[in-house]
Amino acid sequence: MSTPLAAKRARLIDNARDKLGVLLRAKPGEIIFTGGATESCNLGVLGLARSSSSRGGHIISNKAEHHAVLHPLEHLEQHEGFEVTWLNVSESGIVDLDQLADSIRPVTRLVSIMTANNETGVIQPMREISQICRDRGVLLHSDMVQAFGKTDVDVSLVDVAKFCCAQVLWAKGYRLLCLRAGLPIQPIMFGGAHENQRRPGTENVAGIAGMAAAAEWILRDRETEQERRAQLRESIVERHRTRFS
């Protein structure tokens, strides 16, 4: 039986889900709250790869991905009968789009490409990557953590995306996965019917509400922050130029 406290918790979670849906231009039901960034990546990669009734299949990615994507892919490759094609990247870190198009097969289950690299800052041409996948009917997963708040992100380009709306502003430990409506995903953990039976576990209400509030703050001040970062970069470049001239 629902208690007043449980009802209040549910309202706070629903409000955060609605708020994040507006900010990400996604439907509230497409948002899955998880316990962390690594879990989100694991759920996105493993959950989609395993969603078919048949075992094994083909996946496409590249070695510049975060370990939270690389290691699940390597597990599928080594233990679950999947074959992974690792795309080449250019000197500037961009994946080879021609190789991507040529690598897709009838048995390809998933393409996973990080939008913005967490170490190099390289931003992939997600619109072109999305078009290649759409034309060939292949699901596209993207880690969009580093892109959020720094550049425009369009979740309509992908089938599943991982977000951390509070990488700096909020305590670590709560993240979300945005899964296109109607797309089946196989849970990677069991023990409850939370998150529409896609991710079990009692929700961290404070973490979820804080993440939604931080996302609002990040997007509201994005232009100011981008200008500040640009000025900082120019200052660093000028200091180095003066020092070594």
PDB file of C-alpha atoms in Angstrom:
ATOM      1  CA  MET A   1       0.000   0.000   0.000  1.00  0.00           C
ATOM      2  CA  SER A   2       1.326   3.436  -0.961  1.00  0.00           C
ATOM      3  CA  THR A   3       2.242   5.787   1.886  1.00  0.00           C
ATOM      4  CA  PRO A   4       2.349   9.615   1.790  1.00  0.00           C
ATOM      5  CA  LEU A   5       6.163   9.456   1.771  1.00  0.00           C
ATOM      6  CA  ALA A   6       6.206   6.939  -1.090  1.00  0.00           C
ATOM      7  CA  ALA A   7       3.761   9.101  -3.051  1.00  0.00           C
ATOM      8  CA  LYS A   8       5.977  12.152  -2.513  1.00  0.00           C
ATOM      9  CA  ARG A   9       9.047  10.232  -3.673  1.00  0.00           C
ATOM     10  CA  ALA A  10       7.194   9.126  -6.792  1.00  0.00           C
ATOM     11  CA  ARG A  11       6.123  12.705  -7.564  1.00  0.00           C
ATOM     12  CA  LEU A  12       9.678  13.996  -7.221  1.00  0.00           C
ATOM     13  CA  ILE A  13      10.990  11.294  -9.570  1.00  0.00           C
ATOM     14  CA  ASP A  14       8.202  11.908 -12.084  1.00  0.00           C
ATOM     15  CA  ASN A  15       8.842  15.652 -11.981  1.00  0.00           C
ATOM     16  CA  ALA A  16      12.558  15.113 -12.598  1.00  0.00           C
ATOM     17  CA  ARG A  17      11.797  12.725 -15.450  1.00  0.00           C
ATOM     18  CA  ASP A  18       9.426  15.249 -17.041  1.00  0.00           C
ATOM     19  CA  LYS A  19      11.948  18.069 -16.617  1.00  0.00           C
ATOM     20  CA  LEU A  20      14.798  16.061 -18.136  1.00  0.00           C
ATOM     21  CA  GLY A  21      12.560  14.947 -20.975  1.00  0.00           C
ATOM     22  CA  VAL A  22      11.922  18.587 -21.894  1.00  0.00           C
ATOM     23  CA  LEU A  23      15.606  19.509 -21.609  1.00  0.00           C
ATOM     24  CA  LEU A  24      16.735  16.554 -23.740  1.00  0.00           C
ATOM     25  CA  ARG A  25      13.801  16.844 -26.149  1.00  0.00           C
ATOM     26  CA  ALA A  26      12.812  13.270 -25.283  1.00  0.00           C
ATOM     27  CA  LYS A  27       9.665  11.607 -23.995  1.00  0.00           C
ATOM     28  CA  PRO A  28       9.668  11.093 -20.202  1.00  0.00           C
ATOM     29  CA  GLY A  29       9.125   7.358 -20.686  1.00  0.00           C
ATOM     30  CA  GLU A  30      12.336   7.174 -22.729  1.00  0.00           C
ATOM     31  CA  ILE A  31      14.430   8.120 -19.691  1.00  0.00           C
ATOM     32  CA  ILE A  32      15.897   5.349 -17.543  1.00  0.00           C
ATOM     33  CA  PHE A  33      17.605   6.381 -14.301  1.00  0.00           C
ATOM     34  CA  THR A  34      20.639   4.270 -13.406  1.00  0.00           C
ATOM     35  CA  GLY A  35      23.145   4.143 -10.568  1.00  0.00           C
ATOM     36  CA  GLY A  36      26.099   5.467 -12.552  1.00  0.00           C
ATOM     37  CA  ALA A  37      27.731   6.152 -15.903  1.00  0.00           C
ATOM     38  CA  THR A  38      29.303   2.709 -16.212  1.00  0.00           C
ATOM     39  CA  GLU A  39      25.988   1.011 -15.526  1.00  0.00           C
ATOM     40  CA  SER A  40      24.307   3.184 -18.160  1.00  0.00           C
ATOM     41  CA  CYS A  41      26.854   2.203 -20.796  1.00  0.00           C
ATOM     42  CA  ASN A  42      26.640  -1.459 -19.838  1.00  0.00           C
ATOM     43  CA  LEU A  43      22.840  -1.395 -20.010  1.00  0.00           C
ATOM     44  CA  GLY A  44      22.863   0.384 -23.351  1.00  0.00           C
ATOM     45  CA  VAL A  45      25.423  -1.898 -24.994  1.00  0.00           C
ATOM     46  CA  LEU A  46      24.611  -5.259 -23.403  1.00  0.00           C
ATOM     47  CA  GLY A  47      20.870  -4.640 -23.204  1.00  0.00           C
ATOM     48  CA  LEU A  48      20.510  -3.805 -26.887  1.00  0.00           C
ATOM     49  CA  ALA A  49      22.982  -6.418 -28.129  1.00  0.00           C
ATOM     50  CA  ARG A  50      21.125  -9.152 -26.226  1.00  0.00           C
ATOM     51  CA  SER A  51      17.618  -7.947 -27.094  1.00  0.00           C
ATOM     52  CA  SER A  52      17.336 -10.330 -30.028  1.00  0.00           C
ATOM     53  CA  SER A  53      16.210 -13.894 -29.377  1.00  0.00           C
ATOM     54  CA  SER A  54      19.210 -15.312 -31.235  1.00  0.00           C
ATOM     55  CA  ARG A  55      22.650 -15.548 -29.648  1.00  0.00           C
ATOM     56  CA  GLY A  56      25.599 -13.667 -31.091  1.00  0.00           C
ATOM     57  CA  GLY A  57      25.688 -11.145 -33.867  1.00  0.00           C
ATOM     58  CA  HIS A  58      27.804  -8.292 -35.177  1.00  0.00           C
ATOM     59  CA  ILE A  59      28.619  -4.937 -33.525  1.00  0.00           C
ATOM     60  CA  ILE A  60      30.605  -1.940 -34.768  1.00  0.00           C
ATOM     61  CA  SER A  61      32.585   0.480 -32.599  1.00  0.00           C
ATOM     62  CA  ASN A  62      36.109   1.888 -32.245  1.00  0.00           C
ATOM     63  CA  LYS A  63      38.943   1.600 -29.749  1.00  0.00           C
ATOM     64  CA  ALA A  64      38.686   5.281 -28.740  1.00  0.00           C
ATOM     65  CA  GLU A  65      35.514   4.584 -26.743  1.00  0.00           C
ATOM     66  CA  HIS A  66      35.383   4.824 -22.952  1.00  0.00           C
ATOM     67  CA  HIS A  67      36.188   1.601 -21.076  1.00  0.00           C
ATOM     68  CA  ALA A  68      32.559   1.457 -19.934  1.00  0.00           C
ATOM     69  CA  VAL A  69      31.743   0.704 -23.587  1.00  0.00           C
ATOM     70  CA  LEU A  70      34.928  -1.106 -24.625  1.00  0.00           C
ATOM     71  CA  HIS A  71      34.832  -3.718 -21.868  1.00  0.00           C
ATOM     72  CA  PRO A  72      31.177  -4.760 -22.406  1.00  0.00           C
ATOM     73  CA  LEU A  73      31.925  -5.068 -26.133  1.00  0.00           C
ATOM     74  CA  GLU A  74      35.000  -7.180 -25.429  1.00  0.00           C
ATOM     75  CA  HIS A  75      32.900  -9.367 -23.112  1.00  0.00           C
ATOM     76  CA  LEU A  76      30.316  -9.930 -25.851  1.00  0.00           C
ATOM     77  CA  GLU A  77      33.116 -10.729 -28.286  1.00  0.00           C
ATOM     78  CA  GLN A  78      34.948 -13.157 -26.001  1.00  0.00           C
ATOM     79  CA  HIS A  79      32.089 -14.873 -24.184  1.00  0.00           C
ATOM     80  CA  GLU A  80      28.786 -14.489 -26.027  1.00  0.00           C
ATOM     81  CA  GLY A  81      29.556 -15.250 -29.645  1.00  0.00           C
ATOM     82  CA  PHE A  82      29.521 -11.664 -30.970  1.00  0.00           C
ATOM     83  CA  GLU A  83      31.905 -10.330 -33.594  1.00  0.00           C
ATOM     84  CA  VAL A  84      33.052  -6.718 -33.227  1.00  0.00           C
ATOM     85  CA  THR A  85      34.398  -4.592 -36.067  1.00  0.00           C
ATOM     86  CA  TRP A  86      36.710  -1.902 -34.718  1.00  0.00           C
ATOM     87  CA  LEU A  87      36.648   1.168 -36.959  1.00  0.00           C
ATOM     88  CA  ASN A  88      39.762   3.120 -37.860  1.00  0.00           C
ATOM     89  CA  VAL A  89      40.019   6.753 -36.784  1.00  0.00           C
ATOM     90  CA  SER A  90      41.838   9.573 -38.545  1.00  0.00           C
ATOM     91  CA  GLU A  91      44.758  11.530 -37.085  1.00  0.00           C
ATOM     92  CA  SER A  92      42.166  13.977 -35.773  1.00  0.00           C
ATOM     93  CA  GLY A  93      40.241  11.146 -34.068  1.00  0.00           C
ATOM     94  CA  ILE A  94      37.242  10.977 -36.423  1.00  0.00           C
ATOM     95  CA  VAL A  95      35.874   7.532 -37.265  1.00  0.00           C
ATOM     96  CA  ASP A  96      36.102   6.372 -40.883  1.00  0.00           C
ATOM     97  CA  LEU A  97      32.560   6.873 -42.236  1.00  0.00           C
ATOM     98  CA  ASP A  98      33.224   4.869 -45.409  1.00  0.00           C
ATOM     99  CA  GLN A  99      34.476   1.947 -43.326  1.00  0.00           C
ATOM    100  CA  LEU A 100      31.404   2.236 -41.116  1.00  0.00           C
ATOM    101  CA  ALA A 101      29.045   2.032 -44.092  1.00  0.00           C
ATOM    102  CA  ASP A 102      30.984  -0.860 -45.637  1.00  0.00           C
ATOM    103  CA  SER A 103      31.128  -2.791 -42.331  1.00  0.00           C
ATOM    104  CA  ILE A 104      27.373  -2.989 -41.729  1.00  0.00           C
ATOM    105  CA  ARG A 105      25.935  -6.444 -42.454  1.00  0.00           C
ATOM    106  CA  PRO A 106      22.481  -8.025 -42.261  1.00  0.00           C
ATOM    107  CA  VAL A 107      23.467  -9.466 -38.847  1.00  0.00           C
ATOM    108  CA  THR A 108      24.785  -6.164 -37.434  1.00  0.00           C
ATOM    109  CA  ARG A 109      22.956  -5.533 -34.160  1.00  0.00           C
ATOM    110  CA  LEU A 110      24.459  -2.285 -32.949  1.00  0.00           C
ATOM    111  CA  VAL A 111      26.830   0.598 -33.712  1.00  0.00           C
ATOM    112  CA  SER A 112      28.343   2.379 -30.697  1.00  0.00           C
ATOM    113  CA  ILE A 113      30.139   5.705 -31.216  1.00  0.00           C
ATOM    114  CA  MET A 114      30.913   8.252 -28.483  1.00  0.00           C
ATOM    115  CA  THR A 115      29.695  11.753 -29.404  1.00  0.00           C
ATOM    116  CA  ALA A 116      32.488  13.670 -27.640  1.00  0.00           C
ATOM    117  CA  ASN A 117      35.619  11.941 -26.419  1.00  0.00           C
ATOM    118  CA  ASN A 118      36.303  12.363 -22.691  1.00  0.00           C
ATOM    119  CA  GLU A 119      40.096  12.541 -23.164  1.00  0.00           C
ATOM    120  CA  THR A 120      40.698  14.220 -26.534  1.00  0.00           C
ATOM    121  CA  GLY A 121      37.567  16.344 -26.852  1.00  0.00           C
ATOM    122  CA  VAL A 122      37.032  15.108 -30.421  1.00  0.00           C
ATOM    123  CA  ILE A 123      33.410  15.459 -31.545  1.00  0.00           C
ATOM    124  CA  GLN A 124      32.198  12.831 -33.989  1.00  0.00           C
ATOM    125  CA  PRO A 125      29.951  13.665 -36.992  1.00  0.00           C
ATOM    126  CA  MET A 126      26.894  12.121 -35.370  1.00  0.00           C
ATOM    127  CA  ARG A 127      24.433  13.360 -38.011  1.00  0.00           C
ATOM    128  CA  GLU A 128      26.335  11.536 -40.764  1.00  0.00           C
ATOM    129  CA  ILE A 129      26.829   8.456 -38.572  1.00  0.00           C
ATOM    130  CA  SER A 130      23.121   8.436 -37.746  1.00  0.00           C
ATOM    131  CA  GLN A 131      22.152   8.675 -41.406  1.00  0.00           C
ATOM    132  CA  ILE A 132      24.345   5.701 -42.299  1.00  0.00           C
ATOM    133  CA  CYS A 133      22.778   3.616 -39.538  1.00  0.00           C
ATOM    134  CA  ARG A 134      19.221   4.723 -40.350  1.00  0.00           C
ATOM    135  CA  ASP A 135      19.639   3.947 -44.044  1.00  0.00           C
ATOM    136  CA  ARG A 136      20.747   0.426 -43.149  1.00  0.00           C
ATOM    137  CA  GLY A 137      18.326  -0.191 -40.289  1.00  0.00           C
ATOM    138  CA  VAL A 138      20.976  -0.576 -37.579  1.00  0.00           C
ATOM    139  CA  LEU A 139      20.638   0.613 -33.967  1.00  0.00           C
ATOM    140  CA  LEU A 140      22.969   3.406 -32.836  1.00  0.00           C
ATOM    141  CA  HIS A 141      24.215   3.870 -29.266  1.00  0.00           C
ATOM    142  CA  SER A 142      26.192   6.928 -28.164  1.00  0.00           C
ATOM    143  CA  ASP A 143      27.893   8.044 -24.971  1.00  0.00           C
ATOM    144  CA  MET A 144      26.879  11.739 -24.876  1.00  0.00           C
ATOM    145  CA  VAL A 145      28.172  12.552 -21.388  1.00  0.00           C
ATOM    146  CA  GLN A 146      30.926  14.953 -22.443  1.00  0.00           C
ATOM    147  CA  ALA A 147      28.770  16.617 -25.100  1.00  0.00           C
ATOM    148  CA  PHE A 148      25.927  17.653 -22.806  1.00  0.00           C
ATOM    149  CA  GLY A 149      26.031  21.347 -21.964  1.00  0.00           C
ATOM    150  CA  LYS A 150      29.067  21.947 -24.175  1.00  0.00           C
ATOM    151  CA  THR A 151      27.525  21.448 -27.604  1.00  0.00           C
ATOM    152  CA  ASP A 152      24.068  20.828 -29.010  1.00  0.00           C
ATOM    153  CA  VAL A 153      22.966  17.222 -28.564  1.00  0.00           C
ATOM    154  CA  ASP A 154      20.134  15.687 -30.536  1.00  0.00           C
ATOM    155  CA  VAL A 155      18.853  12.425 -29.082  1.00  0.00           C
ATOM    156  CA  SER A 156      16.697  11.899 -32.169  1.00  0.00           C
ATOM    157  CA  LEU A 157      19.895  10.958 -34.025  1.00  0.00           C
ATOM    158  CA  VAL A 158      20.440   7.856 -31.892  1.00  0.00           C
ATOM    159  CA  ASP A 159      18.446   4.961 -30.494  1.00  0.00           C
ATOM    160  CA  VAL A 160      20.025   4.986 -27.063  1.00  0.00           C
ATOM    161  CA  ALA A 161      22.242   7.588 -25.389  1.00  0.00           C
ATOM    162  CA  LYS A 162      23.971   7.898 -22.042  1.00  0.00           C
ATOM    163  CA  PHE A 163      23.889  11.223 -20.224  1.00  0.00           C
ATOM    164  CA  CYS A 164      25.410  12.648 -17.107  1.00  0.00           C
ATOM    165  CA  CYS A 165      23.675  15.983 -16.597  1.00  0.00           C
ATOM    166  CA  ALA A 166      25.785  16.836 -13.574  1.00  0.00           C
ATOM    167  CA  GLN A 167      29.354  15.747 -14.265  1.00  0.00           C
ATOM    168  CA  VAL A 168      30.731  18.561 -12.132  1.00  0.00           C
ATOM    169  CA  LEU A 169      27.802  20.121 -10.314  1.00  0.00           C
ATOM    170  CA  TRP A 170      26.296  17.159  -8.507  1.00  0.00           C
ATOM    171  CA  ALA A 171      27.562  14.203  -6.518  1.00  0.00           C
ATOM    172  CA  LYS A 172      28.584  11.273  -8.645  1.00  0.00           C
ATOM    173  CA  GLY A 173      26.459   8.158  -8.668  1.00  0.00           C
ATOM    174  CA  TYR A 174      23.316   8.908 -10.647  1.00  0.00           C
ATOM    175  CA  ARG A 175      23.025   9.003 -14.427  1.00  0.00           C
ATOM    176  CA  LEU A 176      20.446   8.286 -17.071  1.00  0.00           C
ATOM    177  CA  LEU A 177      19.968   6.379 -20.272  1.00  0.00           C
ATOM    178  CA  CYS A 178      17.693   7.720 -22.995  1.00  0.00           C
ATOM    179  CA  LEU A 179      16.102   4.827 -24.894  1.00  0.00           C
ATOM    180  CA  ARG A 180      13.990   5.439 -27.996  1.00  0.00           C
ATOM    181  CA  ALA A 181      10.314   4.709 -27.316  1.00  0.00           C
ATOM    182  CA  GLY A 182       9.205   1.230 -28.321  1.00  0.00           C
ATOM    183  CA  LEU A 183      12.727  -0.173 -28.469  1.00  0.00           C
ATOM    184  CA  PRO A 184      13.156  -3.387 -26.440  1.00  0.00           C
ATOM    185  CA  ILE A 185      16.114  -3.681 -24.121  1.00  0.00           C
ATOM    186  CA  GLN A 186      17.148  -6.636 -21.991  1.00  0.00           C
ATOM    187  CA  PRO A 187      17.855  -5.792 -18.322  1.00  0.00           C
ATOM    188  CA  ILE A 188      21.331  -6.570 -17.065  1.00  0.00           C
ATOM    189  CA  MET A 189      20.228  -6.687 -13.401  1.00  0.00           C
ATOM    190  CA  PHE A 190      17.194  -8.193 -11.703  1.00  0.00           C
ATOM    191  CA  GLY A 191      15.366  -7.657  -8.449  1.00  0.00           C
ATOM    192  CA  GLY A 192      12.543  -5.209  -8.922  1.00  0.00           C
ATOM    193  CA  ALA A 193      10.123  -3.567 -11.339  1.00  0.00           C
ATOM    194  CA  HIS A 194      11.578  -0.058 -11.108  1.00  0.00           C
ATOM    195  CA  GLU A 195      12.094   2.073 -14.216  1.00  0.00           C
ATOM    196  CA  ASN A 196       9.353   0.210 -16.085  1.00  0.00           C
ATOM    197  CA  GLN A 197      11.130  -3.109 -15.401  1.00  0.00           C
ATOM    198  CA  ARG A 198      14.253  -1.966 -17.243  1.00  0.00           C
ATOM    199  CA  ARG A 199      16.492  -1.218 -14.252  1.00  0.00           C
ATOM    200  CA  PRO A 200      15.777  -2.580 -10.734  1.00  0.00           C
ATOM    201  CA  GLY A 201      16.707  -0.909  -7.471  1.00  0.00           C
ATOM    202  CA  THR A 202      15.252   1.722  -5.179  1.00  0.00           C
ATOM    203  CA  GLU A 203      15.740   5.122  -6.772  1.00  0.00           C
ATOM    204  CA  ASN A 204      17.992   7.739  -5.226  1.00  0.00           C
ATOM    205  CA  VAL A 205      15.402  10.525  -5.132  1.00  0.00           C
ATOM    206  CA  ALA A 206      17.859  13.236  -4.054  1.00  0.00           C
ATOM    207  CA  GLY A 207      20.319  12.227  -6.782  1.00  0.00           C
ATOM    208  CA  ILE A 208      17.642  12.206  -9.466  1.00  0.00           C
ATOM    209  CA  ALA A 209      16.144  15.557  -8.430  1.00  0.00           C
ATOM    210  CA  GLY A 210      19.603  17.088  -8.155  1.00  0.00           C
ATOM    211  CA  MET A 211      20.557  15.828 -11.598  1.00  0.00           C
ATOM    212  CA  ALA A 212      17.485  17.455 -13.141  1.00  0.00           C
ATOM    213  CA  ALA A 213      18.213  20.745 -11.353  1.00  0.00           C
ATOM    214  CA  ALA A 214      21.855  20.668 -12.461  1.00  0.00           C
ATOM    215  CA  ALA A 215      20.827  19.981 -16.062  1.00  0.00           C
ATOM    216  CA  GLU A 216      18.645  23.089 -16.014  1.00  0.00           C
ATOM    217  CA  TRP A 217      21.531  25.152 -14.625  1.00  0.00           C
ATOM    218  CA  ILE A 218      24.011  23.817 -17.204  1.00  0.00           C
ATOM    219  CA  LEU A 219      21.779  24.545 -20.188  1.00  0.00           C
ATOM    220  CA  ARG A 220      20.682  27.929 -18.878  1.00  0.00           C
ATOM    221  CA  ASP A 221      24.274  29.164 -18.561  1.00  0.00           C
ATOM    222  CA  ARG A 222      25.738  27.182 -21.463  1.00  0.00           C
ATOM    223  CA  GLU A 223      26.543  30.182 -23.667  1.00  0.00           C
ATOM    224  CA  THR A 224      28.209  32.026 -20.788  1.00  0.00           C
ATOM    225  CA  GLU A 225      30.231  28.945 -19.883  1.00  0.00           C
ATOM    226  CA  GLN A 226      31.271  28.364 -23.492  1.00  0.00           C
ATOM    227  CA  GLU A 227      32.458  31.966 -23.727  1.00  0.00           C
ATOM    228  CA  ARG A 228      34.387  31.594 -20.468  1.00  0.00           C
ATOM    229  CA  ARG A 229      36.072  28.421 -21.712  1.00  0.00           C
ATOM    230  CA  ALA A 230      36.979  30.085 -25.027  1.00  0.00           C
ATOM    231  CA  GLN A 231      38.562  33.014 -23.198  1.00  0.00           C
ATOM    232  CA  LEU A 232      40.464  30.620 -20.940  1.00  0.00           C
ATOM    233  CA  ARG A 233      41.817  28.716 -23.949  1.00  0.00           C
ATOM    234  CA  GLU A 234      42.922  31.966 -25.590  1.00  0.00           C
ATOM    235  CA  SER A 235      44.632  33.015 -22.374  1.00  0.00           C
ATOM    236  CA  ILE A 236      46.522  29.717 -22.128  1.00  0.00           C
ATOM    237  CA  VAL A 237      47.611  29.906 -25.767  1.00  0.00           C
ATOM    238  CA  GLU A 238      48.789  33.497 -25.315  1.00  0.00           C
ATOM    239  CA  ARG A 239      50.792  32.578 -22.191  1.00  0.00           C
ATOM    240  CA  HIS A 240      52.530  29.760 -24.042  1.00  0.00           C
ATOM    241  CA  ARG A 241      53.180  32.007 -27.038  1.00  0.00           C
ATOM    242  CA  THR A 242      54.751  34.657 -24.804  1.00  0.00           C
ATOM    243  CA  ARG A 243      56.783  32.096 -22.860  1.00  0.00           C
ATOM    244  CA  PHE A 244      58.332  30.384 -25.881  1.00  0.00           C
ATOM    245  CA  SER A 245      58.672  33.346 -28.237  1.00  0.00           C
TER     246      SER A 245
END
